[in-house]
Short mmCIF file of C-alpha atoms and ligand atoms in Angstrom, two decimals:
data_model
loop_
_atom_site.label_atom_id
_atom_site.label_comp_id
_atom_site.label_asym_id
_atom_site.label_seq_id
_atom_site.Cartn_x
_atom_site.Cartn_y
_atom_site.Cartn_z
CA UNK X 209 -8.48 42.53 117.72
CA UNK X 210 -7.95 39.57 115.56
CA UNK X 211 -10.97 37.53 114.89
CA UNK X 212 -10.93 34.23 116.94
CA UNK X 213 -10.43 31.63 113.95
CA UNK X 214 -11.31 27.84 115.17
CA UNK X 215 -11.58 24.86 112.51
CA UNK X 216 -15.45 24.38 113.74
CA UNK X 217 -16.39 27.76 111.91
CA UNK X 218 -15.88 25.84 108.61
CA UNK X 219 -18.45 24.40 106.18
CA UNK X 220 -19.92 23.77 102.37
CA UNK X 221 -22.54 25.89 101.00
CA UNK X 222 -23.50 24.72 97.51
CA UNK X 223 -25.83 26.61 94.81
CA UNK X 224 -26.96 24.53 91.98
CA UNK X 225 -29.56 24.18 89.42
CA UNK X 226 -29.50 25.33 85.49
CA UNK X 227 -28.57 28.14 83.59
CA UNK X 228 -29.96 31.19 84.33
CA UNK X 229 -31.14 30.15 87.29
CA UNK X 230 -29.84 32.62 89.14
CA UNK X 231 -26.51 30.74 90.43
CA UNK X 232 -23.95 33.17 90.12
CA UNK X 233 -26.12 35.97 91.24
CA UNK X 234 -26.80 34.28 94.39
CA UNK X 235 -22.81 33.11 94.92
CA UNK X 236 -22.27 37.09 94.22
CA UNK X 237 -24.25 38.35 96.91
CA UNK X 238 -22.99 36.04 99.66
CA UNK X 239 -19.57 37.12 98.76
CA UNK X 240 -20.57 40.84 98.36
CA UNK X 241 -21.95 40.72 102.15
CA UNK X 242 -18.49 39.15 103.62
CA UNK X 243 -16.70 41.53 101.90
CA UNK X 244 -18.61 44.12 103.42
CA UNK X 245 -18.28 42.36 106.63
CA UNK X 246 -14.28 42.95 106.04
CA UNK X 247 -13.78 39.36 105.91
CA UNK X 248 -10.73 37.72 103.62
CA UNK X 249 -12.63 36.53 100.49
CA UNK X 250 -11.06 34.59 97.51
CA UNK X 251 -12.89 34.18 94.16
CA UNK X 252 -12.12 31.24 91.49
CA UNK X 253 -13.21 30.10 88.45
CA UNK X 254 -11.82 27.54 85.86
CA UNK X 255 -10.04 28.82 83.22
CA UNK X 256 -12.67 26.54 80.82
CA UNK X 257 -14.86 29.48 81.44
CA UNK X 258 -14.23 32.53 79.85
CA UNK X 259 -17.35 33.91 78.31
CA UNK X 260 -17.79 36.86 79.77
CA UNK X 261 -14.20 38.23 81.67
CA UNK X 262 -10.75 36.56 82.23
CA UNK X 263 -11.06 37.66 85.86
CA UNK X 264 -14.44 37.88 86.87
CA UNK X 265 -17.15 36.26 88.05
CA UNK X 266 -20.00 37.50 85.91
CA UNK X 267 -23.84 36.19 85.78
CA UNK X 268 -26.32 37.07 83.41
CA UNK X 269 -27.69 39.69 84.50
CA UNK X 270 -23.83 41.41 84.62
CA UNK X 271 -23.49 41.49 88.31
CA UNK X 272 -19.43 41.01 88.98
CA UNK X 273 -16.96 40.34 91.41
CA UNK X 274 -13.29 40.31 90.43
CA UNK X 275 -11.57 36.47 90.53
CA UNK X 276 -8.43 34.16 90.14
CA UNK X 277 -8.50 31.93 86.97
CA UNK X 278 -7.36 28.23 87.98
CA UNK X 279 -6.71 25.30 85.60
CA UNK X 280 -7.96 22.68 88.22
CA UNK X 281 -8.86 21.57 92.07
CA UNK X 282 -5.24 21.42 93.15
CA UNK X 283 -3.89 24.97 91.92
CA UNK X 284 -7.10 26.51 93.75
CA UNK X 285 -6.11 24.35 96.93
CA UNK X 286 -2.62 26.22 96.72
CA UNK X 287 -3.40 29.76 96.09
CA UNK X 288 -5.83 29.89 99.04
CA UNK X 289 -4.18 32.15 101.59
CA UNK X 290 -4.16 31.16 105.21
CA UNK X 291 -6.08 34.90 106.06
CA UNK X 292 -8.64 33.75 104.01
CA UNK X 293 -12.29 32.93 105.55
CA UNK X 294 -14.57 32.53 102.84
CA UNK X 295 -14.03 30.96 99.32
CA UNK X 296 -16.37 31.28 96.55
CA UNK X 297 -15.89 28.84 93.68
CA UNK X 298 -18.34 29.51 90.34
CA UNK X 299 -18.76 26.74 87.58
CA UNK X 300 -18.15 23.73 90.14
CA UNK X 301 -19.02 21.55 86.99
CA UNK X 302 -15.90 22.38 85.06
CA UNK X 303 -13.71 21.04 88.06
CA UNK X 304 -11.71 18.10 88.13
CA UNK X 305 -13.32 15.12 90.41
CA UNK X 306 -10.78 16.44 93.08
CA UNK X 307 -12.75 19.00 93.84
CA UNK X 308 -14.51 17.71 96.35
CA UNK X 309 -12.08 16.94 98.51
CA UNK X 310 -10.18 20.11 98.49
CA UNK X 311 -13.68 21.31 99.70
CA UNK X 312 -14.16 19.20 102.38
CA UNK X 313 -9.78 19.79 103.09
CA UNK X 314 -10.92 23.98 103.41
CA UNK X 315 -13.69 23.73 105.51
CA UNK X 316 -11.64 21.36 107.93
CA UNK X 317 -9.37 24.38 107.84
CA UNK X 318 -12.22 26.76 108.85
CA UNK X 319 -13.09 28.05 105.72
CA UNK X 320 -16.72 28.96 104.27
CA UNK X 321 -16.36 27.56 101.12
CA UNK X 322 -19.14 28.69 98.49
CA UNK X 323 -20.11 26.24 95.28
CA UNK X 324 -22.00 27.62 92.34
CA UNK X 325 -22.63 24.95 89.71
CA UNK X 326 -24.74 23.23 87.05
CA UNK X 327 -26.81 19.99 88.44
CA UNK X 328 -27.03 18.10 85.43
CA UNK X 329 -25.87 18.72 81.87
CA UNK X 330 -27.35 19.42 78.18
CA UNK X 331 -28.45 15.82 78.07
CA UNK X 332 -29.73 15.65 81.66
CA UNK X 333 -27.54 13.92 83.45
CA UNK X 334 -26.14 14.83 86.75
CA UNK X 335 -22.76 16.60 86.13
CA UNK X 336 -19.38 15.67 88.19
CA UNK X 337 -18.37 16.40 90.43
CA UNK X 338 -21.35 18.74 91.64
CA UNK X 339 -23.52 15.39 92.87
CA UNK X 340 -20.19 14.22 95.42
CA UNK X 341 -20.27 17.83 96.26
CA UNK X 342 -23.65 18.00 97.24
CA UNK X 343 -23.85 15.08 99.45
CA UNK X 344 -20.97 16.40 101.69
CA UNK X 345 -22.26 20.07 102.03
CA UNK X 346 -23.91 21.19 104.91
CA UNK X 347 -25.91 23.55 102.93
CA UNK X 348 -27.54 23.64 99.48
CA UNK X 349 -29.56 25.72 97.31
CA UNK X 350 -30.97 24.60 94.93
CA UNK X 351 -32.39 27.51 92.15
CA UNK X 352 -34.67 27.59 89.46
CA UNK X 353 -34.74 29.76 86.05
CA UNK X 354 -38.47 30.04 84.18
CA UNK X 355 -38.97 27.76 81.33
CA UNK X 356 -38.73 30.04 78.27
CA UNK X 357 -41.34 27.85 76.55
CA UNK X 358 -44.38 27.56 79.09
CA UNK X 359 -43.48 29.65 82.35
CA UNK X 360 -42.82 26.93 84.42
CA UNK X 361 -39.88 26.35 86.83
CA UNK X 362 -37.40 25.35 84.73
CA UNK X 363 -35.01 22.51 85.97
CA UNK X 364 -32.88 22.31 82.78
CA UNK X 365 -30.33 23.43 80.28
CA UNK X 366 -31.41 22.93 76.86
CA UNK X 367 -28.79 22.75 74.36
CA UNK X 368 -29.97 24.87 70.62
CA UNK X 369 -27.65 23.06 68.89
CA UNK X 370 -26.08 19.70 67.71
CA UNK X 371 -22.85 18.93 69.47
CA UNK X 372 -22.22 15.87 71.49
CA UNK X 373 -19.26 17.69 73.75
CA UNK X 374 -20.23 17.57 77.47
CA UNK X 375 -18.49 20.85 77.83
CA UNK X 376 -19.65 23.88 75.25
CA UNK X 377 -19.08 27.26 76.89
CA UNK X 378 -22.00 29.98 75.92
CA UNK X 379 -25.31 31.33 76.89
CA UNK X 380 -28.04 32.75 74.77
CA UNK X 381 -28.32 30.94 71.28
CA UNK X 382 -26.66 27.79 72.88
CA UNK X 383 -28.76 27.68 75.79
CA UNK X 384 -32.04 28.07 77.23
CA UNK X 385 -34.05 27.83 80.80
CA UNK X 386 -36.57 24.55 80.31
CA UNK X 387 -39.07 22.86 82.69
CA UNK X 388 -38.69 18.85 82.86
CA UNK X 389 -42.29 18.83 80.29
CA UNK X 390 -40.48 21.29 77.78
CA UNK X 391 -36.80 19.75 77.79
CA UNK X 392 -36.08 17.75 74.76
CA UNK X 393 -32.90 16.46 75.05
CA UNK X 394 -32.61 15.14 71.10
CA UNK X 395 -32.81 18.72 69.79
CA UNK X 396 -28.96 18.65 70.61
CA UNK X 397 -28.21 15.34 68.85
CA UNK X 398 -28.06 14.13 65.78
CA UNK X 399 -31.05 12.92 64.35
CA UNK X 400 -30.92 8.87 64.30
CA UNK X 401 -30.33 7.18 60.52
P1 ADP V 639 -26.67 31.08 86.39
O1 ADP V 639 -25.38 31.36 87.13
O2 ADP V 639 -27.56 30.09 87.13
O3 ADP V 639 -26.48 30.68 84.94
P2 ADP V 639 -27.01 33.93 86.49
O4 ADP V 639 -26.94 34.31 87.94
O5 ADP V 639 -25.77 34.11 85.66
O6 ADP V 639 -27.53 32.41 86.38
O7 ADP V 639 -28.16 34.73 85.73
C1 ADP V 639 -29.47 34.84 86.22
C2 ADP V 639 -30.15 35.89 85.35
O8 ADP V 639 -30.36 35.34 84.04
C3 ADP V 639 -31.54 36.31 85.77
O9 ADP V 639 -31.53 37.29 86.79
C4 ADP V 639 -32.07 36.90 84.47
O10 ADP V 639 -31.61 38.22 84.32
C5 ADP V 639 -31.38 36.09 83.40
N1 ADP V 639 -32.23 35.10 82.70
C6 ADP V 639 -32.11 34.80 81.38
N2 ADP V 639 -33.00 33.83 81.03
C7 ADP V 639 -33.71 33.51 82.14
C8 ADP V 639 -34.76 32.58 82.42
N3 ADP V 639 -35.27 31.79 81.46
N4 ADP V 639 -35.23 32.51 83.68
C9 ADP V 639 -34.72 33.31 84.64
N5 ADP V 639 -33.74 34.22 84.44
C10 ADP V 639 -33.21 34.33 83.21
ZN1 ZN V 640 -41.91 24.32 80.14
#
């Protein structure tokens, strides 16, 4: 018997915080249990973000789910299949400001649609469009990684080296886990004449 599909079973579920803090782990286990569930699950990334696998979803740690590669908010908005129940969407930071809204458009349709995404960027500031998504989810996460320098919870992405780009794909050497004491955000810019 088909499941009984009404537009009230959709919502927002967002996962956010820093690197390493677990965000794609977490965004690969909810999807992992609806697949087991049989339900219709569709994975996306942007194509911005191809570290680890063209078609993957892949955290730190190497969990990984197969995914679609989309250049933006729109093309993910058209490949979603009308089956589908749940969406899971990892590196909501390297979306277009559209993003959103196709969001909100999905889980008017019924859809669980799943966020992962950075909070802020290198320099600290809160990184588009994850803050518009947050204030129209009904649910958030938010997850921490451990400061590498002191052990504390570490709210922050520190950035190893000088570039001023808001956008540099990479993890370890680039990146580490930083509490809000610890963060320096100067290390990645150019010292001052
Ligand atoms: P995110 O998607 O938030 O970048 P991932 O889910 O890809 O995080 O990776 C989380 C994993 O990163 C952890 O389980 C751990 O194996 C690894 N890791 C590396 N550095 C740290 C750190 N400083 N704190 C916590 N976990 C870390
Ligand atoms: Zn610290």
């Amino acid at each position: 018997m088909d499941v009984h599909r009404t537009a009230s079973h959709g919502w927002i579920e967002v996962i956010t915080g820093s690197m390493f803090s677990g965000k794609s782990e977490e965004l690969i286990r909810r999807l992992r249990r609806a697949q087991i569930a049989r339900q219709h699950v569709q994975i996306f990334k942007p194509l911005v973000d191809n570290r680890f696998s063209e078609d993957h979803i892949v955290s730190h740690s190497d969990m990984r789910l197969a995914s679609e590669n989309v250049a933006g908010s729109s093309q993910l908005l058209e490949r979603v299949r009308p089956e589908t129940d749940v969406i899971g969407i990892d590196e909501g930071q390297f979306f277009d400001a559209q993003l959103p809204a196709v969001c909100d458009r999905l889980a008017g349709k019924g859809k669980r649609v799943i966020v992962a995404g950075l909070d802020t960027d290198y320099l600290g500031r809160p990184f588009e469009p994850m803050p518009q998504l947050l204030a129209i989810a009904e649910y958030i996460t938010k997850t921490l990684a451990i400061c590498v320098v002191c052990g504390g919870p570490a709210n922050h992405t520190q950035r190893l080296v000088v570039n001023a780009d808001r956008v540099l794909v990479g993890a370890s050497g680039l990146y580490e886990a930083r509490c809000r004491h610890c963060f320096d955000p100067s290390l990645a810019s150019e010292p001052q004449p």
